[in-house]
Coordinates of C-alpha atoms in Angstrom, one line a residue:
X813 CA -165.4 17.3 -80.7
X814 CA -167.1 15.4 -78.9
X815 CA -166.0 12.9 -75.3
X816 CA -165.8 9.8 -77.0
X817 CA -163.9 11.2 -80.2
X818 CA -161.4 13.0 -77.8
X819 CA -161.3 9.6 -75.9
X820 CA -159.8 8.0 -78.8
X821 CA -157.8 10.4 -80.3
X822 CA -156.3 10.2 -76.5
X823 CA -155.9 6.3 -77.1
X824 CA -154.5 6.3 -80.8
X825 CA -152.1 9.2 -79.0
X826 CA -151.1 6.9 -75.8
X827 CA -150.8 4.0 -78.5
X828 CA -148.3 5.6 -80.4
X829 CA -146.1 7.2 -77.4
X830 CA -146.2 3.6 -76.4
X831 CA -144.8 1.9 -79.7
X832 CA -142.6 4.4 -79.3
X833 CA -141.3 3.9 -76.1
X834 CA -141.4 0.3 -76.2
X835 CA -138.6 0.4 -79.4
X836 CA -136.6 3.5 -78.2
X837 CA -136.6 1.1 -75.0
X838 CA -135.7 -2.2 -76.7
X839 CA -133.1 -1.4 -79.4
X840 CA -131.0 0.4 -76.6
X841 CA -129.2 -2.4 -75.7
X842 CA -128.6 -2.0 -71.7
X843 CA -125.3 -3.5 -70.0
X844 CA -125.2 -6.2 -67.7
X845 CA -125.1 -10.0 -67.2
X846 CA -124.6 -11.5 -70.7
X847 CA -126.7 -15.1 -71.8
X848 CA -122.5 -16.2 -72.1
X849 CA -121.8 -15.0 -68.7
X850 CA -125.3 -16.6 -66.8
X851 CA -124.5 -20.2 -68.7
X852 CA -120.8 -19.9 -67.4
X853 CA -122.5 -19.8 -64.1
X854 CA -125.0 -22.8 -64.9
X855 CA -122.0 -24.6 -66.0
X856 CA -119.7 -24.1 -62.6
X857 CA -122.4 -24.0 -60.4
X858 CA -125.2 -26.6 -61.3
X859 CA -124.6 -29.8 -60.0
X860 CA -126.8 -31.7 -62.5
X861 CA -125.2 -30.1 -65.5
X862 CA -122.0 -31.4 -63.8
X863 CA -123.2 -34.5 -63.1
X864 CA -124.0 -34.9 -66.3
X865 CA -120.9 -33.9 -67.7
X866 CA -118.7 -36.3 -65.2
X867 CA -120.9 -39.3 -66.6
X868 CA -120.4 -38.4 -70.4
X869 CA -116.3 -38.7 -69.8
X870 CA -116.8 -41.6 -67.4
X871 CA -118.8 -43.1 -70.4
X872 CA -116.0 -42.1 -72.8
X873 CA -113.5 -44.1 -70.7
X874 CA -115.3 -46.9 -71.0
X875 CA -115.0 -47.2 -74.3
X876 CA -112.2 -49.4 -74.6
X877 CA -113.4 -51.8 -72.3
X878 CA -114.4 -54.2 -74.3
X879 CA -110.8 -55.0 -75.6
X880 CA -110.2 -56.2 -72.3
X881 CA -112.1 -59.3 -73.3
X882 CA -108.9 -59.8 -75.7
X883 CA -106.2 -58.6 -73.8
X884 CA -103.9 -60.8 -71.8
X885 CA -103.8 -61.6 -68.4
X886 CA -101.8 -62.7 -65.8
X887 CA -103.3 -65.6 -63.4
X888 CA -101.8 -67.3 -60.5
X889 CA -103.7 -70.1 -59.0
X890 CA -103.1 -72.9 -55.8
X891 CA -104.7 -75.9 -54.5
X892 CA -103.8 -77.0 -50.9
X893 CA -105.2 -80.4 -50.1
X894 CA -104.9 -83.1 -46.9
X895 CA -106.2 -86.7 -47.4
X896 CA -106.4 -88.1 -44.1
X897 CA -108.4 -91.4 -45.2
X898 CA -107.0 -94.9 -44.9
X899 CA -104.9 -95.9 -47.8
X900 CA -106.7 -97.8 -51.0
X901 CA -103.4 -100.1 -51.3
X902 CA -102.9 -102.4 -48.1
X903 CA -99.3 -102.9 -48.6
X904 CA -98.6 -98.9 -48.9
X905 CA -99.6 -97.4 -45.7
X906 CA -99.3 -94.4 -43.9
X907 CA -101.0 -91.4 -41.7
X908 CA -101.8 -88.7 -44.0
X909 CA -101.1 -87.6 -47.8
X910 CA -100.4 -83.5 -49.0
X911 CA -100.8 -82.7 -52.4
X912 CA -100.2 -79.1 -53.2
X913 CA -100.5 -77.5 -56.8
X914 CA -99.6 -74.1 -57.9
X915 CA -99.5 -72.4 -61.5
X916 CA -98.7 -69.1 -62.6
X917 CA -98.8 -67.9 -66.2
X918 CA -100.4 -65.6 -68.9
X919 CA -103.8 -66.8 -71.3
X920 CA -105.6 -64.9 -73.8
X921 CA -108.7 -65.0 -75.7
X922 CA -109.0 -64.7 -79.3
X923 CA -112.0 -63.1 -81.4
X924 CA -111.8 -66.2 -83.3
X925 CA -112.8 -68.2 -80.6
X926 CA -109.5 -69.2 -79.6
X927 CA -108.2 -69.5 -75.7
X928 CA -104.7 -69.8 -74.8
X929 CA -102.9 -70.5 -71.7
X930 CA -99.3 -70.6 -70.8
X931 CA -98.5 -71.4 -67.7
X932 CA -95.7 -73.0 -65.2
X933 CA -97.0 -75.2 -62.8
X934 CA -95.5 -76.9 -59.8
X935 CA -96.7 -80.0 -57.9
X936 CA -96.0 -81.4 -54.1
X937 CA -96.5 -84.5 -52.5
X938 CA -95.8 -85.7 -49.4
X939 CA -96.5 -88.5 -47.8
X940 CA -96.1 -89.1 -44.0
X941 CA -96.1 -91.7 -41.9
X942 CA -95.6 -94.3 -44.6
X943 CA -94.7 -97.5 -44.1
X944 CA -92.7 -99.2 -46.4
X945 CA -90.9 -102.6 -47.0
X946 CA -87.6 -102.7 -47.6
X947 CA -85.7 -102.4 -51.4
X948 CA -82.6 -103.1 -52.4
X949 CA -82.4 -100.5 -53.8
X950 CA -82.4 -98.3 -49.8
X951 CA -85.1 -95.9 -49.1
X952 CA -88.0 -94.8 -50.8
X953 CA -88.7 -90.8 -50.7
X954 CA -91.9 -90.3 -49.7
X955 CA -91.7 -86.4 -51.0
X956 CA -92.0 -85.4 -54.7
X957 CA -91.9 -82.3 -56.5
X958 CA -92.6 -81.4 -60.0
X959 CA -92.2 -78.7 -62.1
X960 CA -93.5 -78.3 -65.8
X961 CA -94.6 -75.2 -68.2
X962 CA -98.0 -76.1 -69.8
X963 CA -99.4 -75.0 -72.6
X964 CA -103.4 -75.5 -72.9
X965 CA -105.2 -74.4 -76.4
X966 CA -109.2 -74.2 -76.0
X967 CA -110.9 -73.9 -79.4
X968 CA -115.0 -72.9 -79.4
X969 CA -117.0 -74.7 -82.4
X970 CA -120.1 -74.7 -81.0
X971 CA -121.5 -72.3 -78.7
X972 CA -119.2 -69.6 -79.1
X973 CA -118.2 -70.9 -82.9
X974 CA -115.1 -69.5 -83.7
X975 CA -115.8 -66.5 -81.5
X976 CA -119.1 -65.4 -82.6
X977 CA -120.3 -64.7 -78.9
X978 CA -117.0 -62.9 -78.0
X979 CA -117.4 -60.6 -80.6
X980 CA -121.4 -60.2 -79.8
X981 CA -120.1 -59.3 -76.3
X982 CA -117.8 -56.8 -77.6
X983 CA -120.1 -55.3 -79.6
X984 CA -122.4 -55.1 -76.8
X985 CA -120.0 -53.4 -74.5
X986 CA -119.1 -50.6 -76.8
X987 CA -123.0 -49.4 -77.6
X988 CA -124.2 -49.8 -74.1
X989 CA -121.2 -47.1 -73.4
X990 CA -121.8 -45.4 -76.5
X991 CA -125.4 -45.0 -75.6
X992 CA -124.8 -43.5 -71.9
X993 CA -122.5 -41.2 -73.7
X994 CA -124.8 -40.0 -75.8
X995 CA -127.3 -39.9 -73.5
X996 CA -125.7 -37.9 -70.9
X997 CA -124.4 -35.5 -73.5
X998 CA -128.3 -35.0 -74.4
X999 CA -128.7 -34.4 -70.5
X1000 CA -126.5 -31.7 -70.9
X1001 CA -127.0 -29.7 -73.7
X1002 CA -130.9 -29.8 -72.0
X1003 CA -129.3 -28.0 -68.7
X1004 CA -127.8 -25.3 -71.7
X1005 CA -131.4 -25.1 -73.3
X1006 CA -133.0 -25.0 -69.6
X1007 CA -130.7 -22.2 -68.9
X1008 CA -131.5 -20.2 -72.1
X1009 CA -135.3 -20.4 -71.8
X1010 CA -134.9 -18.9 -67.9
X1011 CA -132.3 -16.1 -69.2
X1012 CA -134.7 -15.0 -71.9
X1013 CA -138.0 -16.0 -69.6
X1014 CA -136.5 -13.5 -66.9
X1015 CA -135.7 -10.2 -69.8
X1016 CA -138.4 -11.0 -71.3
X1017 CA -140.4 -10.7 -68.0
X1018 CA -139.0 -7.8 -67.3
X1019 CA -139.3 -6.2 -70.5
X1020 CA -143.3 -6.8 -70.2
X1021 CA -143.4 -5.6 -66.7
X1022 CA -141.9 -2.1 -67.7
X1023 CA -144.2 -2.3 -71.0
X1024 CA -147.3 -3.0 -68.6
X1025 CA -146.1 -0.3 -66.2
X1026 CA -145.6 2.5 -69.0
X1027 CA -149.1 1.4 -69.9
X1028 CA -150.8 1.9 -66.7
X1029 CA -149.2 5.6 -66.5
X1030 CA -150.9 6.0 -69.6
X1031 CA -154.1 4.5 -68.4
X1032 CA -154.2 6.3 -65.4
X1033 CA -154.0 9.7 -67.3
X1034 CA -156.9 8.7 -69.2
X1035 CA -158.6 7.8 -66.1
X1036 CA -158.3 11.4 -64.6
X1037 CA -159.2 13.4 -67.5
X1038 CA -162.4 12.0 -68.4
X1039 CA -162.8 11.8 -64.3
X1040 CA -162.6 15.5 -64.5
X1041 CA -164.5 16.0 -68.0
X1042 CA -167.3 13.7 -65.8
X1043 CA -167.3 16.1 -63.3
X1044 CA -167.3 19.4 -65.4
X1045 CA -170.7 17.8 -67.0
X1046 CA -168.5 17.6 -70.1
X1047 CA -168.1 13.5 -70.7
X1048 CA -170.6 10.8 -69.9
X1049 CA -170.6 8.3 -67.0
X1050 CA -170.3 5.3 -69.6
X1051 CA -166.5 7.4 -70.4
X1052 CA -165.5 7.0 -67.1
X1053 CA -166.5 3.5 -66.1
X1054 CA -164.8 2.5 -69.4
X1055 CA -161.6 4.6 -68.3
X1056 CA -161.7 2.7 -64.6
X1057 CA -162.4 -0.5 -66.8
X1058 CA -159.2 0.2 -68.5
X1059 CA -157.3 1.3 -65.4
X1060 CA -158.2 -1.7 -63.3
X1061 CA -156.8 -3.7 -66.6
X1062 CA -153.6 -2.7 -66.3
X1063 CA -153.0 -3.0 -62.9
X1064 CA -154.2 -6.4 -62.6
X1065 CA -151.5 -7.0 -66.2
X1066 CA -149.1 -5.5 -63.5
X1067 CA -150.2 -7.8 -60.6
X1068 CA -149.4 -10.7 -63.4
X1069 CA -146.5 -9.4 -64.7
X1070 CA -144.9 -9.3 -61.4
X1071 CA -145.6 -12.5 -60.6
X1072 CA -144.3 -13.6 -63.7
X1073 CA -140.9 -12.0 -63.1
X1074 CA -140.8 -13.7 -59.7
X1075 CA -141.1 -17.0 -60.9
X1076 CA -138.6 -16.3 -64.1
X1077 CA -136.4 -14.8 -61.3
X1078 CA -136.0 -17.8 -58.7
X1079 CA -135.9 -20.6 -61.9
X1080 CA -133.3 -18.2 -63.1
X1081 CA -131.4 -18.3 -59.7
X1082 CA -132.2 -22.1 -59.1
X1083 CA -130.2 -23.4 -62.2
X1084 CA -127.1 -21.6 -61.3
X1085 CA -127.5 -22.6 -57.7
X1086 CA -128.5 -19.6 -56.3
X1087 CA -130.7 -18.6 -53.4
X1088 CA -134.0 -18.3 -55.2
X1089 CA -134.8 -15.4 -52.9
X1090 CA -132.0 -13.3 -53.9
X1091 CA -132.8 -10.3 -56.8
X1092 CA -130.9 -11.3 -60.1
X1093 CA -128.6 -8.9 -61.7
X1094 CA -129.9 -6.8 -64.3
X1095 CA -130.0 -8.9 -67.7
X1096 CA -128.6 -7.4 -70.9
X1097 CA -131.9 -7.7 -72.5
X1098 CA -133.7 -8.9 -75.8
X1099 CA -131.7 -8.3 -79.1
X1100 CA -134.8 -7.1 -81.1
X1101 CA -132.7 -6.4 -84.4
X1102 CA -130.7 -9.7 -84.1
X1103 CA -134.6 -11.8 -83.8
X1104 CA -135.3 -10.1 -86.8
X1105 CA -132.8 -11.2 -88.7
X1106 CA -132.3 -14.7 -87.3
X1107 CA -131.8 -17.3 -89.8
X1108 CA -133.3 -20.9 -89.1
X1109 CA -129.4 -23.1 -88.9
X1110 CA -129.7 -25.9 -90.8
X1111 CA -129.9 -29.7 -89.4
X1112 CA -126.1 -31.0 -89.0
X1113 CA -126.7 -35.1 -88.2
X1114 CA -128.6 -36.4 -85.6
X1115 CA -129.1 -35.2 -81.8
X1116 CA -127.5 -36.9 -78.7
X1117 CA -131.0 -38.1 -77.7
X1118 CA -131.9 -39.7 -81.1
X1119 CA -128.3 -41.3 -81.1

């Protein structure tokens, strides 16, 4: 047998010790921190997800604002006024004239256009420093109030014919809060998704770095027995540059894989407002059997976003 044959019968052997491995490794399902459990802690602790949240209920409170164009409403209302300029009649004089007005009542506006007020008004007026000439009939007071309920009907024909832009407004009202309902519920569920791809980024990143690490074990026995045929005389240089060729492979798939974990690692720790620095908790891993067997669910209505 010659070196290179032995070389790959040593490579179809590592090969299969490594499919081996990496199922024996990846159907064992390891405990720890569940894809349930780490979006638990995305959902307590991320502030966008619960900003997100606190705007899709504020927006579902303000559904019913628009009826408040149609419900009734209490109004109060005064005038205060002091005329101090010289009288307009020259036989009616005096120094100053107070006219007061108040009103309180309900009023109402109709999706038909219609606009209703009931109110009860009261008027003062008092004038003083008049100068009168005598009646026969004595005095004159010179201080009058009056007191009447009012009824005023308003009626749109025209602009707003028979409520047309009232019910416009209305309509307006309930999709613009509709709209930041639907999309702050999109905001959401795109925290959830965020969440999911860093869980299964992280296991997965694992998963390769032990993968890559198994591999360079493997590599590295390669590497010292054709280093050792080389120097028996037994295997050619070309065997043992391609060995080292191999070797240095896998340790710079390490050097990437590490770097990989890192990154999944401090994304995984941002979103559930962790210190990125801090060493996540070992993950439950990736359900091989369960991928397998996934079915595709089927489309159920439209998504938040699209609505």
């Amino acid at each position: 047998m010659t070196c290179n044959t032995l070389l790959s019968v040593l490579k179809a052997g590592w090969s299969v010790a490594f499919i081996s491995f990496f199922f024996a490794h990846s159907v064992a399902k390891a405990d720890g921190l569940s894809l349930n459990d780490y979006l638990g802690q995305v959902r307590k602790s991320n502030h966008g997800y619960q900003g997100a949240v606190e705007k899709r209920e504020g927006a579902k409170a303000r559904a019913g604002e628009a009826d408040l164009l149609f419900a009734p409403a209490l109004f109060a209302n005064g005038t205060l006024r002091w005329d101090k300029k010289l009288p307009q009649l020259p036989f009616f004089m005096y120094n100053e004239l107070d006219t007061h007005q108040f009103a309180i009542g309900v009023q109402k506006q109709t999706r038909f256009g219609l606009q209703a007020k009931l109110s009860y008004q009261t008027d003062f007026t008092n004038f003083i420093g008049a100068t009168l000439p005598p009646t026969a009939g004595g005095p004159v007071p010179l201080t009058f109030w009056d007191t009447r309920p009012v009824l005023e009907l308003n009626q749109s024909l025209w602009q707003n014919g028979f409520g047309a832009s009232s019910r416009a407004t209305e309509n307006l009202l309930n999709a613009s809060s509709q709209a930041e309902s639907f999309a702050a519920e999109a905001e959401r569920k795109g925290y959830e998704l965020q969440a999911e791809g860093a869980y299964w980024r992280l296991a997965a990143a694992r998963e390769v770095l032990k993968q890559n690490e198994f591999a360079l074990n493997g590599s590295t026995s390669i590497f010292k027995y054709v280093a050792d045929k080389a120097a028996s005389n037994l295997a050619d240089r070309a065997d043992v540059l391609q060995a080292r060729a191999a070797l240095e492979t896998r340790r710079l798939d390490i050097k990437s894989a590490r770097d990989e974990v890192r990154a999944a690692a401090r994304s995984f720790n941002m979103l559930r407002n962790v210190p990125v620095e801090e060493e996540p908790e070992a993950l439950e891993g990736i359900p091989w059997q369960s991928i397998a067997s996934i079915d595709v669910p089927e489309k159920k209505g439209a998504r938040a976003d699209v609505k």
